[in-house]
mmCIF file of C-alpha atoms in Angstrom:
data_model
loop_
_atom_site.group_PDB
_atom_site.id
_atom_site.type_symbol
_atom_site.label_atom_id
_atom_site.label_comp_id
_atom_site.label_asym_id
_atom_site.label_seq_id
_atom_site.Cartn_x
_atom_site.Cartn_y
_atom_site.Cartn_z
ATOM 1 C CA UNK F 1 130.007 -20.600 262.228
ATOM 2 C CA UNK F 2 128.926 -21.872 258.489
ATOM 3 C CA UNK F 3 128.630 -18.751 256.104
ATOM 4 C CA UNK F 4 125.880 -19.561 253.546
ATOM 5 C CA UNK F 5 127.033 -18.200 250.468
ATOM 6 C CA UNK F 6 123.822 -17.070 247.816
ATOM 7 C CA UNK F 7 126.042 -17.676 244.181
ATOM 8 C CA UNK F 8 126.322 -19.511 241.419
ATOM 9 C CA UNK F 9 129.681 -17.799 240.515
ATOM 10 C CA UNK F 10 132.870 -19.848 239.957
ATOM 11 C CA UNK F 11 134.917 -17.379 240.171
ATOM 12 C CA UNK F 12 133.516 -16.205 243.608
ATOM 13 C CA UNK F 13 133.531 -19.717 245.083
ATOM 14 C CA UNK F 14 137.106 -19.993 243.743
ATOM 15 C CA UNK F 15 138.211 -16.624 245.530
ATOM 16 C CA UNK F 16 136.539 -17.744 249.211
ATOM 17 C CA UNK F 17 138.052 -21.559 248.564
ATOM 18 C CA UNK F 18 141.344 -19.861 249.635
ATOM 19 C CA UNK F 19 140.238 -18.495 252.895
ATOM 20 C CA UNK F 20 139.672 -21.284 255.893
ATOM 21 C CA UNK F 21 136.013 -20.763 256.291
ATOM 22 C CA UNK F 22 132.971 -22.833 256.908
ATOM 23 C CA UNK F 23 131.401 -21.827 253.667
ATOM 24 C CA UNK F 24 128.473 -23.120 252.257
ATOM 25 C CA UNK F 25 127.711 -22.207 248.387
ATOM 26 C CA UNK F 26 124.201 -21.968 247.414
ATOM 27 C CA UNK F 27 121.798 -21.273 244.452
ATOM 28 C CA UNK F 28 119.774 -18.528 244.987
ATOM 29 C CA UNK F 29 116.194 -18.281 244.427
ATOM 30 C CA UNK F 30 116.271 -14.494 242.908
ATOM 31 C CA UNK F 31 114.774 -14.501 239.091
ATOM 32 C CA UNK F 32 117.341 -12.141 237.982
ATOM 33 C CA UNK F 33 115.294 -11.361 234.590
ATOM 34 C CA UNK F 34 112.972 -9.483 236.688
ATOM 35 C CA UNK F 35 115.027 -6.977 237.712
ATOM 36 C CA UNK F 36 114.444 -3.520 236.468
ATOM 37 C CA UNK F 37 117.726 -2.114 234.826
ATOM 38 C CA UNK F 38 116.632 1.345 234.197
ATOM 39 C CA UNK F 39 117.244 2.672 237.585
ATOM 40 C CA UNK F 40 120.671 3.718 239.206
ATOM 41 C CA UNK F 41 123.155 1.512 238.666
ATOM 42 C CA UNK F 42 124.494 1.484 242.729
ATOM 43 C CA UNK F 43 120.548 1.129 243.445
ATOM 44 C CA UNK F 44 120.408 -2.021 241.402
ATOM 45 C CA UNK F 45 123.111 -3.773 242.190
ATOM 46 C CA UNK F 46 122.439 -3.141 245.992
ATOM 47 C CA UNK F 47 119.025 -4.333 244.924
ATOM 48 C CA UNK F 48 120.112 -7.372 243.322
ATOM 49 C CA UNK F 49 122.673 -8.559 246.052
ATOM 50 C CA UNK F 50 119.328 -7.955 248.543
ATOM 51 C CA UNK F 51 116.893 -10.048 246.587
ATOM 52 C CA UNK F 52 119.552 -13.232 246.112
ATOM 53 C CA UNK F 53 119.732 -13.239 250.018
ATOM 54 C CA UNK F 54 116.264 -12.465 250.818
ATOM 55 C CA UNK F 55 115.462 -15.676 248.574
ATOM 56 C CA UNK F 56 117.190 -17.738 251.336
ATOM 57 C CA UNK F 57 116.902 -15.934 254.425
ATOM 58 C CA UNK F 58 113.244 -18.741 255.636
ATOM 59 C CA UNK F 59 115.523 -21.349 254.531
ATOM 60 C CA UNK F 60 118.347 -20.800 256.452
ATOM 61 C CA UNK F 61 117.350 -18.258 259.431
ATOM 62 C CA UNK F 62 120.111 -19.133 261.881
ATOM 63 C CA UNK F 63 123.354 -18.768 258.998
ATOM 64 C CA UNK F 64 124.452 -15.907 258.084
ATOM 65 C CA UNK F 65 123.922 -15.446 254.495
ATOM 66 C CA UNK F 66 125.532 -13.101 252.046
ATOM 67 C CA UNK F 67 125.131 -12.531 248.236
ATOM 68 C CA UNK F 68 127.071 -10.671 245.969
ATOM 69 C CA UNK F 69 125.919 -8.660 242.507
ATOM 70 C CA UNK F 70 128.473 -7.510 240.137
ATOM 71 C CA UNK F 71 127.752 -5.292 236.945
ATOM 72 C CA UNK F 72 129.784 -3.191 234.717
ATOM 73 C CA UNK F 73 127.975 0.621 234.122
ATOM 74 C CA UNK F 74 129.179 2.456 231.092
ATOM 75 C CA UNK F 75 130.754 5.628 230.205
ATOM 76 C CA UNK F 76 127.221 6.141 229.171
ATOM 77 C CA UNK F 77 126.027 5.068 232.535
ATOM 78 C CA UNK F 78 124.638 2.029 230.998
ATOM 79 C CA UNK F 79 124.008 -1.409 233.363
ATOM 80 C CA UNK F 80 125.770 -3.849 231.768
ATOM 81 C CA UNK F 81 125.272 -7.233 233.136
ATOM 82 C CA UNK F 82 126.302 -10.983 230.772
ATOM 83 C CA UNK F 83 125.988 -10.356 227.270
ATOM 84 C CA UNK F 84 122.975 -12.778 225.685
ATOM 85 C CA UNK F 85 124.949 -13.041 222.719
ATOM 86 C CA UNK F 86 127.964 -12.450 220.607
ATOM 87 C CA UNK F 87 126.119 -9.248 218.832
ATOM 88 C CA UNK F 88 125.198 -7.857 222.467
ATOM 89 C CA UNK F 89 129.173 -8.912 223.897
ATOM 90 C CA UNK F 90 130.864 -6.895 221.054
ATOM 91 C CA UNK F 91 128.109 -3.907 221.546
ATOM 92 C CA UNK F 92 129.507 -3.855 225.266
ATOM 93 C CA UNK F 93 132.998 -4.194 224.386
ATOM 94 C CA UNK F 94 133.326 -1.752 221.708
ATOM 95 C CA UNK F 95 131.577 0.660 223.563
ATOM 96 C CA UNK F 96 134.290 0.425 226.648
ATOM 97 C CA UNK F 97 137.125 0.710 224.250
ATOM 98 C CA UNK F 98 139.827 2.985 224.774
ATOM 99 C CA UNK F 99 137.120 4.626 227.659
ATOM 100 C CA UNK F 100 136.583 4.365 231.682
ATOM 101 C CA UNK F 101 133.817 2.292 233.201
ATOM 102 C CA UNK F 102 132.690 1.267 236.424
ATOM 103 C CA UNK F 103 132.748 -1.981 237.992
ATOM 104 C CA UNK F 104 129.855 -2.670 240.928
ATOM 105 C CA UNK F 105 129.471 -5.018 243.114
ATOM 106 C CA UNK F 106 126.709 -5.085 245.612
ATOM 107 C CA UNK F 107 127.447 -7.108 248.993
ATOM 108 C CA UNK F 108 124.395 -8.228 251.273
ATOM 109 C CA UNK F 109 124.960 -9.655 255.066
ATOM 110 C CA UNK F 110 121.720 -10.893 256.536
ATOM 111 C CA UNK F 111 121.483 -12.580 259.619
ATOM 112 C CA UNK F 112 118.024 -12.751 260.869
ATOM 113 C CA UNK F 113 118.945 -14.706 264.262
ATOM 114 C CA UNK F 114 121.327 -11.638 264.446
ATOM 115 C CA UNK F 115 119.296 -9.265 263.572
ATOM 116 C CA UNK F 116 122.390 -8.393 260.841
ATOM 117 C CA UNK F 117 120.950 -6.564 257.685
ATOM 118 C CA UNK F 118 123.870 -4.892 256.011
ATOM 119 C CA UNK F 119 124.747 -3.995 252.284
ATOM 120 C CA UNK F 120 127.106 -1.988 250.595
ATOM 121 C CA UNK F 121 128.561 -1.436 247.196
ATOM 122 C CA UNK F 122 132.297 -1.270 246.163
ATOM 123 C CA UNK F 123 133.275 0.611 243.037
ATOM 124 C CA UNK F 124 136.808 0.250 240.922
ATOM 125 C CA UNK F 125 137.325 2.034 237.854
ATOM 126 C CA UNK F 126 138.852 0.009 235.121
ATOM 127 C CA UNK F 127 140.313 2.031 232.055
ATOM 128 C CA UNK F 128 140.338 0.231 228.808
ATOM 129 C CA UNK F 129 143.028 0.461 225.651
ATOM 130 C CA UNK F 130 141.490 1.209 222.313
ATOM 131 C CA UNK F 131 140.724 -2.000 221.231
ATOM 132 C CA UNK F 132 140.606 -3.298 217.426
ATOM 133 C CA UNK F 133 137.629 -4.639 216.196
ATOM 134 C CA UNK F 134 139.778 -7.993 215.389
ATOM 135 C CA UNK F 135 140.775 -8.483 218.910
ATOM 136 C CA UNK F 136 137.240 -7.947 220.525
ATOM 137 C CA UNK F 137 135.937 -10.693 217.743
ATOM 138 C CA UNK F 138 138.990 -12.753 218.580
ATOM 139 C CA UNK F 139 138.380 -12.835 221.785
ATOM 140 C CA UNK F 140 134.328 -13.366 221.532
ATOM 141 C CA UNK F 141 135.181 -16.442 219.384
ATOM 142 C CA UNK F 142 138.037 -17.849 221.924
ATOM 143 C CA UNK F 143 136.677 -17.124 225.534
ATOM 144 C CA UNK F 144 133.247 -17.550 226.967
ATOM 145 C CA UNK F 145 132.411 -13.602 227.640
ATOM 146 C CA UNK F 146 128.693 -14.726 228.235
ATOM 147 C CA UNK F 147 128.842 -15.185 232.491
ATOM 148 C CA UNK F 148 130.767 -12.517 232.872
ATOM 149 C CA UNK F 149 129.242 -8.983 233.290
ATOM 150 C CA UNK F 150 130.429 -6.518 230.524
ATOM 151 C CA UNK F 151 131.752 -9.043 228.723
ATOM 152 C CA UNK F 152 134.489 -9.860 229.940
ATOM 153 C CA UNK F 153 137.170 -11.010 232.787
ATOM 154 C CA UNK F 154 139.888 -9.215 234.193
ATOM 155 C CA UNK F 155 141.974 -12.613 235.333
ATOM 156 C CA UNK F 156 141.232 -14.242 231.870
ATOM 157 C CA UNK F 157 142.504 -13.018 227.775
ATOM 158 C CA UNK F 158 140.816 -9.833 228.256
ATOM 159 C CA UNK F 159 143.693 -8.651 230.705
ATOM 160 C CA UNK F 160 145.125 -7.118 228.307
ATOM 161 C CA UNK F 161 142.359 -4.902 227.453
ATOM 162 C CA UNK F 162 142.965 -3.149 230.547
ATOM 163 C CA UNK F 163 145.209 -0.217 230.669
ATOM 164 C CA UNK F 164 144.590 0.481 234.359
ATOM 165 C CA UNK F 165 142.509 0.240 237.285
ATOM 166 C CA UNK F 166 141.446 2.565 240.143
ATOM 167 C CA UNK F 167 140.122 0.114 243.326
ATOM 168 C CA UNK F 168 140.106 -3.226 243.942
ATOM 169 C CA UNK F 169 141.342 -5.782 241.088
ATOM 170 C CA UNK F 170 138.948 -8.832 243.351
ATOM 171 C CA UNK F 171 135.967 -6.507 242.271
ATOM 172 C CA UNK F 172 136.196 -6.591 238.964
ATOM 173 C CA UNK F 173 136.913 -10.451 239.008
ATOM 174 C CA UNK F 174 133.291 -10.372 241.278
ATOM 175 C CA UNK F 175 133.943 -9.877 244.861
ATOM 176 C CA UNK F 176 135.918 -7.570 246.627
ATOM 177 C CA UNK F 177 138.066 -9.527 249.341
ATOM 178 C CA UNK F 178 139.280 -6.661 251.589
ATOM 179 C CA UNK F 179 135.900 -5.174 252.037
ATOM 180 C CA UNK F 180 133.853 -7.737 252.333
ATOM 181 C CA UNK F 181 136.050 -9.521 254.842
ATOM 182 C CA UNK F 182 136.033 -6.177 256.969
ATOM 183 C CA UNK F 183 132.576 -6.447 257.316
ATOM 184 C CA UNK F 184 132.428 -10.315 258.238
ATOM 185 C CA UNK F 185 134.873 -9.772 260.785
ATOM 186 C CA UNK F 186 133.058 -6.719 261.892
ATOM 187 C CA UNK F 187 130.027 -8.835 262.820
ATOM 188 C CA UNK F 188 132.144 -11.405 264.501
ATOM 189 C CA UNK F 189 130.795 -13.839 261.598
ATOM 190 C CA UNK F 190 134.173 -14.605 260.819
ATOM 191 C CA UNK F 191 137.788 -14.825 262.816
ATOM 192 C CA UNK F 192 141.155 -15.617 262.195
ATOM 193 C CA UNK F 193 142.649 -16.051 265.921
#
């Protein structure tokens, strides 16, 4: 069965590349502007992964189709999503130095010849070091921070920003393996016997 997958991501297609699927990447339709970002942050991101696969769900109504939204909340229980600049990329990572945030990621399952409409949200906790002013502008200048949520990415030059994690390290790269394969299995949309 071909999974339809509702990203734009390369670091998501990369991840499911490894797995021996039937997997389909696709743009989504979702004008992620639009979205309202003063609401709770597991509300929005739930929200977000939602609207990506309801965008697709007429154009493909016998594939299952799943969508994933990642964002990074605050200390402050700010939604941080990609920085539009370097100003707003050192705002976010100055503001997670030497602190713990939260990394989201909204997962949505629809299958409308299944009658499958699932969603759920996975949450890691990532602490950071205290982090010189130098180093955040070093890495700004050096790395493209600007498609990643919060600024930043775990598997890149900002690893060693991170002094720990609580959860699962595929989260904060932008999908969380384990649990979203549960759930594909679950349904019976994917198998490995």
């Amino acid at each position: 069965m071909k999974l339809i997958f509702a990203t734009n991501s390369p670091r998501r297609k990369k991840l499911l590349k490894e797995f021996n699927i039937d997997v389909e990447f696709v743009s989504h339709l979702f004008d992620e502007d639009s979205a309202d970002k003063d609401i709770d942050p597991i509300f929005y991101c739930k929200q977000m992964a939602d609207k990506k696969t309801s965008s697709l769900t007429h154009k493909y109504p016998d594939s299952p189709i799943v969508s994933a939204d990642t964002i990074v909340v605050s200390p402050d229980n700010k939604i941080f999503e990609k920085p539009k600049d370097k100003e707003e990329a050192f705002k976010m990572l100055y503001s997670l130095s030497g602190r713990t945030h939260s990394v989201l990621t909204g997962i949505d399952l629809k299958f409308i010849h299944q009658k499958i409409n699932f969603n759920f949200v996975e949450r890691t906790l990532v602490k950071f070091n205290k982090l010189e002013q130098s180093e955040i502008q070093y890495y700004i200048e050096n790395y493209s921070p600007y498609d990643k949520s919060g600024s930043y990415g775990i598997q890149d030059f900002s690893s060693i920003f991170v002094e720990s994690i609580e959860g699962c390290y595929f989260n904060v790269v932008g999908l969380p393996l384990s649990s979203l394969f549960f759930h594909l299995k679950k349904y019976k949309i994917v198998q490995f016997a």
